N, C-alpha and C. Protein backbone atom coordinates (compact mmCIF):
# COMPACT_ATOMS: atom_id res chain seq x y z
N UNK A 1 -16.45 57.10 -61.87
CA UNK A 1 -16.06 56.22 -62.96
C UNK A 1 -15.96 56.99 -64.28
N UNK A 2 -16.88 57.64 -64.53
CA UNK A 2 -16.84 58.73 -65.55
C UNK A 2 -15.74 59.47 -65.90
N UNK A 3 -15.92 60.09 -65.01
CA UNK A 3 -14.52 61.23 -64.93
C UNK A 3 -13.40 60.14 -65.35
N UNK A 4 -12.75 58.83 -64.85
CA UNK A 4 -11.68 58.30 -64.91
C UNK A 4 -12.05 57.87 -66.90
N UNK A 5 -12.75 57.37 -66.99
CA UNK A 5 -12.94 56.04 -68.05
C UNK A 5 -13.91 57.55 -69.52
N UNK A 6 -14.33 58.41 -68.84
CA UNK A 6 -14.97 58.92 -70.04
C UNK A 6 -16.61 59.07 -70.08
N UNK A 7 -17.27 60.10 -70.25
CA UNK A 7 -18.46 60.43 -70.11
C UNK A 7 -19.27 59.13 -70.70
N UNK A 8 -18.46 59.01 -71.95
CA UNK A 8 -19.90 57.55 -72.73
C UNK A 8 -19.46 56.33 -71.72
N UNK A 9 -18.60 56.25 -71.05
CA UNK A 9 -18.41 54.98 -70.29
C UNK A 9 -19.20 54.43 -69.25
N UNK A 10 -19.57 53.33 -69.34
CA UNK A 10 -20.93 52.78 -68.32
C UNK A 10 -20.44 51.50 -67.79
N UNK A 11 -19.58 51.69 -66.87
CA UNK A 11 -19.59 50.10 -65.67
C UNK A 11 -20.89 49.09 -66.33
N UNK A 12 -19.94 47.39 -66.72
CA UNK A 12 -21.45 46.87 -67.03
C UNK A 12 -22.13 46.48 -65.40
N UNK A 13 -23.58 46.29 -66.09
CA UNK A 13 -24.42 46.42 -64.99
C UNK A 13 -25.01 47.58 -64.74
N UNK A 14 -24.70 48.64 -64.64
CA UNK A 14 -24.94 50.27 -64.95
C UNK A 14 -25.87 50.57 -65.42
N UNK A 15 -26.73 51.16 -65.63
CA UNK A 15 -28.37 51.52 -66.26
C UNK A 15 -27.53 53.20 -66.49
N UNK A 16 -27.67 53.27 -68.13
CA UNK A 16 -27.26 54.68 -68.48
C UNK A 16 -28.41 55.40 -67.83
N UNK A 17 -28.14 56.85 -67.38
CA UNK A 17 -29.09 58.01 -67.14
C UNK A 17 -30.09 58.48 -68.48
N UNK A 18 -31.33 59.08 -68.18
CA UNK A 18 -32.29 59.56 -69.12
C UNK A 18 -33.29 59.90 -68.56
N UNK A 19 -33.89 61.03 -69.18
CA UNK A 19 -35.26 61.24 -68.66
C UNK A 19 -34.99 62.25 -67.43
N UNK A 20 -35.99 62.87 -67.38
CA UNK A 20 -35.77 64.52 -65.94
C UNK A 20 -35.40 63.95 -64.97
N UNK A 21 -34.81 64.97 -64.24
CA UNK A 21 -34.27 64.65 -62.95
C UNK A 21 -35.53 64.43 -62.26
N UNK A 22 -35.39 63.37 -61.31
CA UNK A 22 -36.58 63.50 -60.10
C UNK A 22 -36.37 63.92 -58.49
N UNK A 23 -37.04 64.48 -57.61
CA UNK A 23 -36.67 63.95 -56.30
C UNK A 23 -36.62 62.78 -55.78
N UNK A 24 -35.88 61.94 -54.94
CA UNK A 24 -35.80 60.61 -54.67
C UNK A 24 -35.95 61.04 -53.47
N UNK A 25 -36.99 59.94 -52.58
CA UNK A 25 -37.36 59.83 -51.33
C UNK A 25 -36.11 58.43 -50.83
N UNK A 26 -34.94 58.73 -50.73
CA UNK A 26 -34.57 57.81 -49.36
C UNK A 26 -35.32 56.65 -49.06
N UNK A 27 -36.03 57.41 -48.02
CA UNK A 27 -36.66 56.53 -46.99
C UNK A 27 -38.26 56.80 -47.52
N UNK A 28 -38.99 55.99 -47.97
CA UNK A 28 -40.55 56.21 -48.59
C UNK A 28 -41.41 57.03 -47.44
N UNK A 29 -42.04 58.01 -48.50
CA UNK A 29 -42.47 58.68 -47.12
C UNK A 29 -43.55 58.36 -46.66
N UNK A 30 -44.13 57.05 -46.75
CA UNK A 30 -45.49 55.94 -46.15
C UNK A 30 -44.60 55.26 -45.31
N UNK A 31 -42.91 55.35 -45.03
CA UNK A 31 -42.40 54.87 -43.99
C UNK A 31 -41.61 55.72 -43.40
N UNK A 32 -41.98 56.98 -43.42
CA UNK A 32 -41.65 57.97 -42.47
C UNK A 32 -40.81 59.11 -42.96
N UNK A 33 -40.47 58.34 -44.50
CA UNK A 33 -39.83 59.55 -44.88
C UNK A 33 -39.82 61.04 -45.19
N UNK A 34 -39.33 62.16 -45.44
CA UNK A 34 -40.17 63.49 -45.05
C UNK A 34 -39.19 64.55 -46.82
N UNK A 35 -39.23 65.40 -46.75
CA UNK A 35 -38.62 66.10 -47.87
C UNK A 35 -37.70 66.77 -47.04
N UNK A 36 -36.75 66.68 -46.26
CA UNK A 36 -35.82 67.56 -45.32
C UNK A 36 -34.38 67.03 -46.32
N UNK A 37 -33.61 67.77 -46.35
CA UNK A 37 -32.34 67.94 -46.77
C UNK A 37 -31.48 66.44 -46.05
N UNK A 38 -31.37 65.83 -46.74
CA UNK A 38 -30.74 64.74 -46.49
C UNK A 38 -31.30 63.31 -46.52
N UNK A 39 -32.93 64.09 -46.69
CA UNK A 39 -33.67 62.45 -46.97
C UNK A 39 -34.26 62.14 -48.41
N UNK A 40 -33.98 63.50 -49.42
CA UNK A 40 -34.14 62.77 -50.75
C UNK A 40 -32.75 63.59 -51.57
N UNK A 41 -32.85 63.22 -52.29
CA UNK A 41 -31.80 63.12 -53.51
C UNK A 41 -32.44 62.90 -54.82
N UNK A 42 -31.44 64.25 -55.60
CA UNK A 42 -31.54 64.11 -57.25
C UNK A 42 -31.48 62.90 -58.40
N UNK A 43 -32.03 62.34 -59.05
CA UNK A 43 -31.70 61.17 -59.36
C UNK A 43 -32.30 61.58 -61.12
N UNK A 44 -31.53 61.05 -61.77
CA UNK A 44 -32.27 60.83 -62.96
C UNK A 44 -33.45 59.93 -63.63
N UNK A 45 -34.76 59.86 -64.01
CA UNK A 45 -35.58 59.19 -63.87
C UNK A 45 -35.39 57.90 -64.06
N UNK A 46 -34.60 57.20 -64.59
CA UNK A 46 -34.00 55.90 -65.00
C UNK A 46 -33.73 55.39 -63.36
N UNK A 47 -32.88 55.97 -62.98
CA UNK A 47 -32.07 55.45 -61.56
C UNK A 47 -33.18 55.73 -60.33
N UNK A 48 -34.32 56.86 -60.39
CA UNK A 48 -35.24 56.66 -59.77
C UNK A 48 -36.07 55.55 -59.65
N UNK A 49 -36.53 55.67 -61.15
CA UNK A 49 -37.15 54.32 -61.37
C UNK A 49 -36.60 52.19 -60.23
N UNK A 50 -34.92 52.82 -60.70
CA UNK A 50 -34.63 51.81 -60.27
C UNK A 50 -34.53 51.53 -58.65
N UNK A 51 -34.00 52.55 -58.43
CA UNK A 51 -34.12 52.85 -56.35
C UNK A 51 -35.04 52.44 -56.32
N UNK A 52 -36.59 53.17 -56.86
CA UNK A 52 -37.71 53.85 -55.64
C UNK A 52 -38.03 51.82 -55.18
N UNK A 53 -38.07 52.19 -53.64
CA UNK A 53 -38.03 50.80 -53.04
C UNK A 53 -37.41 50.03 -52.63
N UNK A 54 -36.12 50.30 -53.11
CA UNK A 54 -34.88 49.10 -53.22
C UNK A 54 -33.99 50.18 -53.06
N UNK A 55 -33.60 50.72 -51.59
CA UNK A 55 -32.67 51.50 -51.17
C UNK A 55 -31.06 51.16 -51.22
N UNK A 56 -31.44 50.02 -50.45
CA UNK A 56 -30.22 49.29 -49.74
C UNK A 56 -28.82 48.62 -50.95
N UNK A 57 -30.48 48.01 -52.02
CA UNK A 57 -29.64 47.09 -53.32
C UNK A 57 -29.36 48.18 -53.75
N UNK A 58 -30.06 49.54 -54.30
CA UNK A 58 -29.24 50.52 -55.26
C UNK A 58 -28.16 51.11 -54.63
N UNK A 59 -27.89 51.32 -53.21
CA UNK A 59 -26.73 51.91 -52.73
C UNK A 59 -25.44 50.73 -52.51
N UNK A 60 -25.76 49.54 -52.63
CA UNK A 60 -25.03 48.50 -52.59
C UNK A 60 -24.29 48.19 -54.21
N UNK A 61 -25.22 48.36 -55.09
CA UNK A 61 -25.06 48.48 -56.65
C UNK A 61 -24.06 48.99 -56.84
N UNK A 62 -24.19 50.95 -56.76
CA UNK A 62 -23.50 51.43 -57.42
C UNK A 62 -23.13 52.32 -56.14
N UNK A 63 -22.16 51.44 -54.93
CA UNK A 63 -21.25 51.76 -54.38
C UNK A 63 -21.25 53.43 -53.29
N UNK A 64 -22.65 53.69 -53.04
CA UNK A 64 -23.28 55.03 -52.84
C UNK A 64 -23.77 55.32 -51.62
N UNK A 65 -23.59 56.22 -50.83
CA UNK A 65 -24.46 56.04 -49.65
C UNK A 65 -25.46 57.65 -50.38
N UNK A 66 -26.42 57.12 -50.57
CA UNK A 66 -28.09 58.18 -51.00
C UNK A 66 -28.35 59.24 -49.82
N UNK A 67 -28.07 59.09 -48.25
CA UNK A 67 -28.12 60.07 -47.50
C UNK A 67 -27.15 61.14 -47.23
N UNK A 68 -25.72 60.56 -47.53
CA UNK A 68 -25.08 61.58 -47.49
C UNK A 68 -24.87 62.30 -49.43
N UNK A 69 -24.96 61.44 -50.33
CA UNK A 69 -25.19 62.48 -51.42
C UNK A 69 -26.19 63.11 -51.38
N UNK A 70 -27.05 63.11 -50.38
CA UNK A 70 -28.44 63.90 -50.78
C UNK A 70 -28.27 65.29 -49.68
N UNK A 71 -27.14 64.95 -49.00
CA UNK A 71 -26.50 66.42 -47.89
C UNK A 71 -26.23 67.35 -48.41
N UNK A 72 -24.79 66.10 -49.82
CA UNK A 72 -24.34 66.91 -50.55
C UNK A 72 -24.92 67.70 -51.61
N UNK A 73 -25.46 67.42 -52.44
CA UNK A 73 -26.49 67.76 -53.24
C UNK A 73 -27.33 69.17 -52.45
N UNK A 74 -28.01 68.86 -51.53
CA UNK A 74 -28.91 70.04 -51.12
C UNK A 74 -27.65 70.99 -50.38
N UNK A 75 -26.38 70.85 -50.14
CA UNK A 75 -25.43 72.19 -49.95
C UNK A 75 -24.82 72.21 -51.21
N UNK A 76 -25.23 71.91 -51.92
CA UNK A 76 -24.53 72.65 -53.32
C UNK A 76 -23.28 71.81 -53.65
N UNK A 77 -23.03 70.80 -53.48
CA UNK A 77 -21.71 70.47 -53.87
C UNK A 77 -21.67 69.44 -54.62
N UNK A 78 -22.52 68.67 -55.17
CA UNK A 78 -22.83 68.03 -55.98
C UNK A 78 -23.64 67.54 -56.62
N UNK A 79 -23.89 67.74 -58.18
CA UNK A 79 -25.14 67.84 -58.98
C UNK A 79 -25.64 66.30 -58.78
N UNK A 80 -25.04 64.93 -59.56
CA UNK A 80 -25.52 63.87 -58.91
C UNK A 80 -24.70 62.97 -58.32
N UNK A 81 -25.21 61.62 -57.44
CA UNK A 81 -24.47 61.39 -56.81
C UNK A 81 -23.18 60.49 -57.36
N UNK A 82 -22.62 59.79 -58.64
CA UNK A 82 -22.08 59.71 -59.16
C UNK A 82 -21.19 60.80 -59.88
């Protein structure tokens, strides 16, 4: 969306980014989740905040599947998943 509309541009509904990057656990790792390449992802602490727990609604939100940006991400090909 960025790239098309412009860096300050924020889809409403959108929670702007802020705050350090975090690791994002996917899948919680009290439900099996582990730190292997594909089960967490970069997230900015805002959008962490908003995932951690609510997988399904944040990848439903903002149109994302979190396991395969988190492939991408750990081979180098993309900083975040937006």
């Amino acid at each position: 969306h960025r790239a098309k509309h412009g860096l300050k541009s924020t889809p409403a509904g959108w929670r702007p980014c802020f705050g350090p990057v975090d690791q994002c656990h996917i899948k919680p790792r009290g439900m099996g989740g582990c730190n292997s390449d594909g089960a967490t992802v970069y997230l900015c602490r805002a959008h962490h905040m908003e995932q951690e727990g609510r997988t399904e609604a944040f990848e439903a939100k903002y149109k994302l599947n979190l396991r395969e940006a988190g492939e991408r991400q750990h081979a180098g090909e993309d900083e975040m998943p937006w």
